[in-house]
Amino acid sequence: MAYPDTYYARTLTDRKTRPPLQGEAQCDVAVVGAGLAGLTTALQLARAGLHVAV
């Protein structure tokens, strides 16, 4: 996945890539999207005790 051409992408010094999920995973909630809304939702659900995957 490529970063869009933004100031953040141009100045980011530590671009870690993550391997794709292998096999099965279980969670209470799967959040699709890691923007501000998705991450905030995931954080609040995790704080409420749910197992969340982003």
PDB file with SEQRES, HELIX, SHEET and CRYST1 records, atoms N, CA, C and O in Angstrom:
SEQRES   1 A   54  MET ALA TYR PRO ASP THR TYR TYR ALA ARG THR LEU THR          
SEQRES   2 A   54  ASP ARG LYS THR ARG PRO PRO LEU GLN GLY GLU ALA GLN          
SEQRES   3 A   54  CYS ASP VAL ALA VAL VAL GLY ALA GLY LEU ALA GLY LEU          
SEQRES   4 A   54  THR THR ALA LEU GLN LEU ALA ARG ALA GLY LEU HIS VAL          
SEQRES   5 A   54  ALA VAL                                                      
HELIX    1 AA1 TYR A    7  THR A   11  1                                   5    
HELIX    2 AA2 LEU A   36  ARG A   47  1                                  12    
SHEET    1 AA1 2 VAL A  29  ALA A  30  0                                        
SHEET    2 AA1 2 VAL A  52  ALA A  53  1                                        
CRYST1    1.000    1.000    1.000  90.00  90.00  90.00 P 1           1          
ATOM      1  N   MET A   1       0.847  -1.170   0.000  1.00  0.00           N  
ATOM      2  CA  MET A   1       0.000   0.000   0.000  1.00  0.00           C  
ATOM      3  C   MET A   1       0.894   1.235   0.000  1.00  0.00           C  
ATOM      4  O   MET A   1       1.809   1.340   0.817  1.00  0.00           O  
ATOM      5  N   ALA A   2       0.644   2.137  -0.882  1.00  0.00           N  
ATOM      6  CA  ALA A   2       1.450   3.348  -0.987  1.00  0.00           C  
ATOM      7  C   ALA A   2       0.821   4.477  -0.175  1.00  0.00           C  
ATOM      8  O   ALA A   2      -0.400   4.575  -0.054  1.00  0.00           O  
ATOM      9  N   TYR A   3       1.670   5.310   0.368  1.00  0.00           N  
ATOM     10  CA  TYR A   3       1.182   6.487   1.072  1.00  0.00           C  
ATOM     11  C   TYR A   3       0.772   7.546   0.052  1.00  0.00           C  
ATOM     12  O   TYR A   3       1.445   7.701  -0.967  1.00  0.00           O  
ATOM     13  N   PRO A   4      -0.312   8.275   0.300  1.00  0.00           N  
ATOM     14  CA  PRO A   4      -0.664   9.370  -0.610  1.00  0.00           C  
ATOM     15  C   PRO A   4       0.370  10.486  -0.498  1.00  0.00           C  
ATOM     16  O   PRO A   4       1.106  10.561   0.486  1.00  0.00           O  
ATOM     17  N   ASP A   5       0.422  11.339  -1.492  1.00  0.00           N  
ATOM     18  CA  ASP A   5       1.391  12.432  -1.493  1.00  0.00           C  
ATOM     19  C   ASP A   5       0.908  13.538  -0.560  1.00  0.00           C  
ATOM     20  O   ASP A   5       0.201  14.455  -0.976  1.00  0.00           O  
ATOM     21  N   THR A   6       1.301  13.434   0.702  1.00  0.00           N  
ATOM     22  CA  THR A   6       0.943  14.431   1.709  1.00  0.00           C  
ATOM     23  C   THR A   6       2.212  14.870   2.432  1.00  0.00           C  
ATOM     24  O   THR A   6       3.261  14.239   2.298  1.00  0.00           O  
ATOM     25  N   TYR A   7       2.112  15.944   3.190  1.00  0.00           N  
ATOM     26  CA  TYR A   7       3.245  16.399   3.998  1.00  0.00           C  
ATOM     27  C   TYR A   7       3.688  15.293   4.949  1.00  0.00           C  
ATOM     28  O   TYR A   7       4.882  15.036   5.103  1.00  0.00           O  
ATOM     29  N   TYR A   8       2.723  14.646   5.582  1.00  0.00           N  
ATOM     30  CA  TYR A   8       3.033  13.566   6.517  1.00  0.00           C  
ATOM     31  C   TYR A   8       3.848  12.472   5.826  1.00  0.00           C  
ATOM     32  O   TYR A   8       4.870  12.031   6.351  1.00  0.00           O  
ATOM     33  N   ALA A   9       3.399  12.039   4.661  1.00  0.00           N  
ATOM     34  CA  ALA A   9       4.097  10.967   3.949  1.00  0.00           C  
ATOM     35  C   ALA A   9       5.497  11.399   3.522  1.00  0.00           C  
ATOM     36  O   ALA A   9       6.434  10.602   3.572  1.00  0.00           O  
ATOM     37  N   ARG A  10       5.643  12.643   3.107  1.00  0.00           N  
ATOM     38  CA  ARG A  10       6.953  13.126   2.663  1.00  0.00           C  
ATOM     39  C   ARG A  10       7.944  13.268   3.813  1.00  0.00           C  
ATOM     40  O   ARG A  10       9.149  13.141   3.595  1.00  0.00           O  
ATOM     41  N   THR A  11       7.473  13.525   5.022  1.00  0.00           N  
ATOM     42  CA  THR A  11       8.371  13.761   6.152  1.00  0.00           C  
ATOM     43  C   THR A  11       8.467  12.570   7.101  1.00  0.00           C  
ATOM     44  O   THR A  11       9.223  12.620   8.072  1.00  0.00           O  
ATOM     45  N   LEU A  12       7.730  11.521   6.843  1.00  0.00           N  
ATOM     46  CA  LEU A  12       7.764  10.337   7.691  1.00  0.00           C  
ATOM     47  C   LEU A  12       9.117   9.647   7.557  1.00  0.00           C  
ATOM     48  O   LEU A  12       9.565   9.365   6.446  1.00  0.00           O  
ATOM     49  N   THR A  13       9.759   9.379   8.675  1.00  0.00           N  
ATOM     50  CA  THR A  13      11.082   8.765   8.624  1.00  0.00           C  
ATOM     51  C   THR A  13      11.052   7.275   8.950  1.00  0.00           C  
ATOM     52  O   THR A  13      11.998   6.562   8.615  1.00  0.00           O  
ATOM     53  N   ASP A  14      10.012   6.792   9.581  1.00  0.00           N  
ATOM     54  CA  ASP A  14       9.959   5.393  10.007  1.00  0.00           C  
ATOM     55  C   ASP A  14       8.719   4.723   9.414  1.00  0.00           C  
ATOM     56  O   ASP A  14       7.684   4.625  10.074  1.00  0.00           O  
ATOM     57  N   ARG A  15       8.827   4.269   8.179  1.00  0.00           N  
ATOM     58  CA  ARG A  15       7.690   3.627   7.506  1.00  0.00           C  
ATOM     59  C   ARG A  15       7.743   2.123   7.731  1.00  0.00           C  
ATOM     60  O   ARG A  15       8.410   1.400   6.991  1.00  0.00           O  
ATOM     61  N   LYS A  16       7.051   1.666   8.739  1.00  0.00           N  
ATOM     62  CA  LYS A  16       7.023   0.242   9.036  1.00  0.00           C  
ATOM     63  C   LYS A  16       5.917  -0.421   8.216  1.00  0.00           C  
ATOM     64  O   LYS A  16       4.785   0.061   8.169  1.00  0.00           O  
ATOM     65  N   THR A  17       6.260  -1.506   7.588  1.00  0.00           N  
ATOM     66  CA  THR A  17       5.240  -2.277   6.890  1.00  0.00           C  
ATOM     67  C   THR A  17       4.838  -3.444   7.776  1.00  0.00           C  
ATOM     68  O   THR A  17       5.657  -3.993   8.513  1.00  0.00           O  
ATOM     69  N   ARG A  18       3.612  -3.802   7.698  1.00  0.00           N  
ATOM     70  CA  ARG A  18       3.091  -4.899   8.500  1.00  0.00           C  
ATOM     71  C   ARG A  18       2.738  -6.056   7.574  1.00  0.00           C  
ATOM     72  O   ARG A  18       2.188  -5.840   6.494  1.00  0.00           O  
ATOM     73  N   PRO A  19       3.049  -7.278   7.986  1.00  0.00           N  
ATOM     74  CA  PRO A  19       2.691  -8.415   7.140  1.00  0.00           C  
ATOM     75  C   PRO A  19       1.181  -8.628   7.149  1.00  0.00           C  
ATOM     76  O   PRO A  19       0.515  -8.286   8.126  1.00  0.00           O  
ATOM     77  N   PRO A  20       0.637  -9.188   6.075  1.00  0.00           N  
ATOM     78  CA  PRO A  20      -0.802  -9.459   6.053  1.00  0.00           C  
ATOM     79  C   PRO A  20      -1.158 -10.540   7.070  1.00  0.00           C  
ATOM     80  O   PRO A  20      -0.324 -11.371   7.432  1.00  0.00           O  
ATOM     81  N   LEU A  21      -2.371 -10.515   7.510  1.00  0.00           N  
ATOM     82  CA  LEU A  21      -2.869 -11.503   8.458  1.00  0.00           C  
ATOM     83  C   LEU A  21      -2.806 -12.887   7.830  1.00  0.00           C  
ATOM     84  O   LEU A  21      -3.241 -13.083   6.695  1.00  0.00           O  
ATOM     85  N   GLN A  22      -2.271 -13.833   8.563  1.00  0.00           N  
ATOM     86  CA  GLN A  22      -2.202 -15.222   8.108  1.00  0.00           C  
ATOM     87  C   GLN A  22      -3.138 -16.059   8.977  1.00  0.00           C  
ATOM     88  O   GLN A  22      -3.116 -15.944  10.202  1.00  0.00           O  
ATOM     89  N   GLY A  23      -3.943 -16.883   8.363  1.00  0.00           N  
ATOM     90  CA  GLY A  23      -4.817 -17.764   9.128  1.00  0.00           C  
ATOM     91  C   GLY A  23      -6.046 -17.038   9.639  1.00  0.00           C  
ATOM     92  O   GLY A  23      -6.500 -16.050   9.061  1.00  0.00           O  
ATOM     93  N   GLU A  24      -6.566 -17.552  10.726  1.00  0.00           N  
ATOM     94  CA  GLU A  24      -7.797 -17.004  11.294  1.00  0.00           C  
ATOM     95  C   GLU A  24      -7.487 -16.082  12.468  1.00  0.00           C  
ATOM     96  O   GLU A  24      -6.458 -16.210  13.131  1.00  0.00           O  
ATOM     97  N   ALA A  25      -8.387 -15.170  12.700  1.00  0.00           N  
ATOM     98  CA  ALA A  25      -8.296 -14.284  13.857  1.00  0.00           C  
ATOM     99  C   ALA A  25      -9.698 -14.113  14.417  1.00  0.00           C  
ATOM    100  O   ALA A  25     -10.679 -14.117  13.674  1.00  0.00           O  
ATOM    101  N   GLN A  26      -9.784 -13.964  15.709  1.00  0.00           N  
ATOM    102  CA  GLN A  26     -11.079 -13.742  16.334  1.00  0.00           C  
ATOM    103  C   GLN A  26     -11.047 -12.427  17.091  1.00  0.00           C  
ATOM    104  O   GLN A  26     -10.049 -12.077  17.721  1.00  0.00           O  
ATOM    105  N   CYS A  27     -12.158 -11.706  17.017  1.00  0.00           N  
ATOM    106  CA  CYS A  27     -12.297 -10.453  17.745  1.00  0.00           C  
ATOM    107  C   CYS A  27     -13.782 -10.195  17.953  1.00  0.00           C  
ATOM    108  O   CYS A  27     -14.630 -10.818  17.313  1.00  0.00           O  
ATOM    109  N   ASP A  28     -14.081  -9.277  18.848  1.00  0.00           N  
ATOM    110  CA  ASP A  28     -15.471  -8.878  19.057  1.00  0.00           C  
ATOM    111  C   ASP A  28     -15.924  -7.916  17.973  1.00  0.00           C  
ATOM    112  O   ASP A  28     -17.059  -7.985  17.501  1.00  0.00           O  
ATOM    113  N   VAL A  29     -15.024  -7.015  17.580  1.00  0.00           N  
ATOM    114  CA  VAL A  29     -15.342  -5.989  16.585  1.00  0.00           C  
ATOM    115  C   VAL A  29     -14.159  -5.839  15.640  1.00  0.00           C  
ATOM    116  O   VAL A  29     -13.010  -5.777  16.079  1.00  0.00           O  
ATOM    117  N   ALA A  30     -14.442  -5.780  14.341  1.00  0.00           N  
ATOM    118  CA  ALA A  30     -13.419  -5.481  13.341  1.00  0.00           C  
ATOM    119  C   ALA A  30     -13.696  -4.087  12.797  1.00  0.00           C  
ATOM    120  O   ALA A  30     -14.769  -3.837  12.247  1.00  0.00           O  
ATOM    121  N   VAL A  31     -12.742  -3.184  12.946  1.00  0.00           N  
ATOM    122  CA  VAL A  31     -12.878  -1.820  12.449  1.00  0.00           C  
ATOM    123  C   VAL A  31     -12.141  -1.745  11.118  1.00  0.00           C  
ATOM    124  O   VAL A  31     -10.939  -2.004  11.048  1.00  0.00           O  
ATOM    125  N   VAL A  32     -12.868  -1.391  10.070  1.00  0.00           N  
ATOM    126  CA  VAL A  32     -12.273  -1.274   8.739  1.00  0.00           C  
ATOM    127  C   VAL A  32     -11.952   0.194   8.506  1.00  0.00           C  
ATOM    128  O   VAL A  32     -12.851   1.028   8.399  1.00  0.00           O  
ATOM    129  N   GLY A  33     -10.675   0.498   8.428  1.00  0.00           N  
ATOM    130  CA  GLY A  33     -10.236   1.879   8.253  1.00  0.00           C  
ATOM    131  C   GLY A  33      -9.489   2.347   9.484  1.00  0.00           C  
ATOM    132  O   GLY A  33      -9.943   2.146  10.610  1.00  0.00           O  
ATOM    133  N   ALA A  34      -8.348   2.967   9.267  1.00  0.00           N  
ATOM    134  CA  ALA A  34      -7.515   3.405  10.380  1.00  0.00           C  
ATOM    135  C   ALA A  34      -7.328   4.911  10.370  1.00  0.00           C  
ATOM    136  O   ALA A  34      -6.279   5.421  10.764  1.00  0.00           O  
ATOM    137  N   GLY A  35      -8.354   5.617   9.916  1.00  0.00           N  
ATOM    138  CA  GLY A  35      -8.330   7.070   9.997  1.00  0.00           C  
ATOM    139  C   GLY A  35      -8.693   7.500  11.406  1.00  0.00           C  
ATOM    140  O   GLY A  35      -8.783   6.670  12.311  1.00  0.00           O  
ATOM    141  N   LEU A  36      -8.894   8.765  11.588  1.00  0.00           N  
ATOM    142  CA  LEU A  36      -9.211   9.298  12.914  1.00  0.00           C  
ATOM    143  C   LEU A  36     -10.465   8.660  13.493  1.00  0.00           C  
ATOM    144  O   LEU A  36     -10.476   8.275  14.662  1.00  0.00           O  
ATOM    145  N   ALA A  37     -11.513   8.544  12.701  1.00  0.00           N  
ATOM    146  CA  ALA A  37     -12.768   7.963  13.199  1.00  0.00           C  
ATOM    147  C   ALA A  37     -12.601   6.483  13.531  1.00  0.00           C  
ATOM    148  O   ALA A  37     -13.078   6.023  14.568  1.00  0.00           O  
ATOM    149  N   GLY A  38     -11.926   5.736  12.658  1.00  0.00           N  
ATOM    150  CA  GLY A  38     -11.746   4.311  12.901  1.00  0.00           C  
ATOM    151  C   GLY A  38     -10.899   4.030  14.124  1.00  0.00           C  
ATOM    152  O   GLY A  38     -11.237   3.161  14.928  1.00  0.00           O  
ATOM    153  N   LEU A  39      -9.804   4.755  14.274  1.00  0.00           N  
ATOM    154  CA  LEU A  39      -8.933   4.535  15.423  1.00  0.00           C  
ATOM    155  C   LEU A  39      -9.582   4.988  16.725  1.00  0.00           C  
ATOM    156  O   LEU A  39      -9.407   4.344  17.760  1.00  0.00           O  
ATOM    157  N   THR A  40     -10.325   6.083  16.686  1.00  0.00           N  
ATOM    158  CA  THR A  40     -11.037   6.540  17.881  1.00  0.00           C  
ATOM    159  C   THR A  40     -12.089   5.524  18.294  1.00  0.00           C  
ATOM    160  O   THR A  40     -12.243   5.220  19.477  1.00  0.00           O  
ATOM    161  N   THR A  41     -12.807   5.004  17.316  1.00  0.00           N  
ATOM    162  CA  THR A  41     -13.813   3.977  17.599  1.00  0.00           C  
ATOM    163  C   THR A  41     -13.157   2.740  18.199  1.00  0.00           C  
ATOM    164  O   THR A  41     -13.639   2.203  19.197  1.00  0.00           O  
ATOM    165  N   ALA A  42     -12.065   2.287  17.597  1.00  0.00           N  
ATOM    166  CA  ALA A  42     -11.364   1.108  18.105  1.00  0.00           C  
ATOM    167  C   ALA A  42     -10.863   1.332  19.529  1.00  0.00           C  
ATOM    168  O   ALA A  42     -10.971   0.441  20.371  1.00  0.00           O  
ATOM    169  N   LEU A  43     -10.322   2.500  19.798  1.00  0.00           N  
ATOM    170  CA  LEU A  43      -9.822   2.811  21.135  1.00  0.00           C  
ATOM    171  C   LEU A  43     -10.940   2.784  22.166  1.00  0.00           C  
ATOM    172  O   LEU A  43     -10.782   2.201  23.239  1.00  0.00           O  
ATOM    173  N   GLN A  44     -12.058   3.406  21.851  1.00  0.00           N  
ATOM    174  CA  GLN A  44     -13.176   3.444  22.791  1.00  0.00           C  
ATOM    175  C   GLN A  44     -13.745   2.049  23.042  1.00  0.00           C  
ATOM    176  O   GLN A  44     -14.086   1.712  24.176  1.00  0.00           O  
ATOM    177  N   LEU A  45     -13.849   1.246  21.997  1.00  0.00           N  
ATOM    178  CA  LEU A  45     -14.346  -0.119  22.166  1.00  0.00           C  
ATOM    179  C   LEU A  45     -13.380  -0.960  22.993  1.00  0.00           C  
ATOM    180  O   LEU A  45     -13.809  -1.751  23.833  1.00  0.00           O  
ATOM    181  N   ALA A  46     -12.084  -0.795  22.761  1.00  0.00           N  
ATOM    182  CA  ALA A  46     -11.090  -1.528  23.546  1.00  0.00           C  
ATOM    183  C   ALA A  46     -11.132  -1.100  25.011  1.00  0.00           C  
ATOM    184  O   ALA A  46     -11.013  -1.934  25.908  1.00  0.00           O  
ATOM    185  N   ARG A  47     -11.298   0.179  25.249  1.00  0.00           N  
ATOM    186  CA  ARG A  47     -11.407   0.670  26.633  1.00  0.00           C  
ATOM    187  C   ARG A  47     -12.648   0.126  27.324  1.00  0.00           C  
ATOM    188  O   ARG A  47     -12.681  -0.003  28.548  1.00  0.00           O  
ATOM    189  N   ALA A  48     -13.677  -0.195  26.527  1.00  0.00           N  
ATOM    190  CA  ALA A  48     -14.911  -0.764  27.077  1.00  0.00           C  
ATOM    191  C   ALA A  48     -14.785  -2.271  27.296  1.00  0.00           C  
ATOM    192  O   ALA A  48     -15.725  -2.915  27.763  1.00  0.00           O  
ATOM    193  N   GLY A  49     -13.627  -2.831  26.959  1.00  0.00           N  
ATOM    194  CA  GLY A  49     -13.379  -4.235  27.238  1.00  0.00           C  
ATOM    195  C   GLY A  49     -13.554  -5.188  26.069  1.00  0.00           C  
ATOM    196  O   GLY A  49     -13.463  -6.402  26.246  1.00  0.00           O  
ATOM    197  N   LEU A  50     -13.802  -4.664  24.885  1.00  0.00           N  
ATOM    198  CA  LEU A  50     -13.963  -5.515  23.711  1.00  0.00           C  
ATOM    199  C   LEU A  50     -12.615  -5.798  23.062  1.00  0.00           C  
ATOM    200  O   LEU A  50     -11.696  -4.984  23.145  1.00  0.00           O  
ATOM    201  N   HIS A  51     -12.502  -6.947  22.421  1.00  0.00           N  
ATOM    202  CA  HIS A  51     -11.301  -7.296  21.667  1.00  0.00           C  
ATOM    203  C   HIS A  51     -11.500  -6.759  20.260  1.00  0.00           C  
ATOM    204  O   HIS A  51     -12.388  -7.215  19.540  1.00  0.00           O  
ATOM    205  N   VAL A  52     -10.676  -5.788  19.861  1.00  0.00           N  
ATOM    206  CA  VAL A  52     -10.877  -5.054  18.610  1.00  0.00           C  
ATOM    207  C   VAL A  52      -9.715  -5.316  17.659  1.00  0.00           C  
ATOM    208  O   VAL A  52      -8.554  -5.354  18.066  1.00  0.00           O  
ATOM    209  N   ALA A  53     -10.053  -5.494  16.384  1.00  0.00           N  
ATOM    210  CA  ALA A  53      -9.045  -5.608  15.327  1.00  0.00           C  
ATOM    211  C   ALA A  53      -9.257  -4.460  14.361  1.00  0.00           C  
ATOM    212  O   ALA A  53     -10.384  -4.194  13.942  1.00  0.00           O  
ATOM    213  N   VAL A  54      -8.164  -3.770  14.001  1.00  0.00           N  
ATOM    214  CA  VAL A  54      -8.249  -2.658  13.048  1.00  0.00           C  
ATOM    215  C   VAL A  54      -7.647  -3.118  11.744  1.00  0.00           C  
ATOM    216  O   VAL A  54      -7.602  -2.354  10.780  1.00  0.00           O  
TER     217      VAL A  54                                                      
END                                                                             
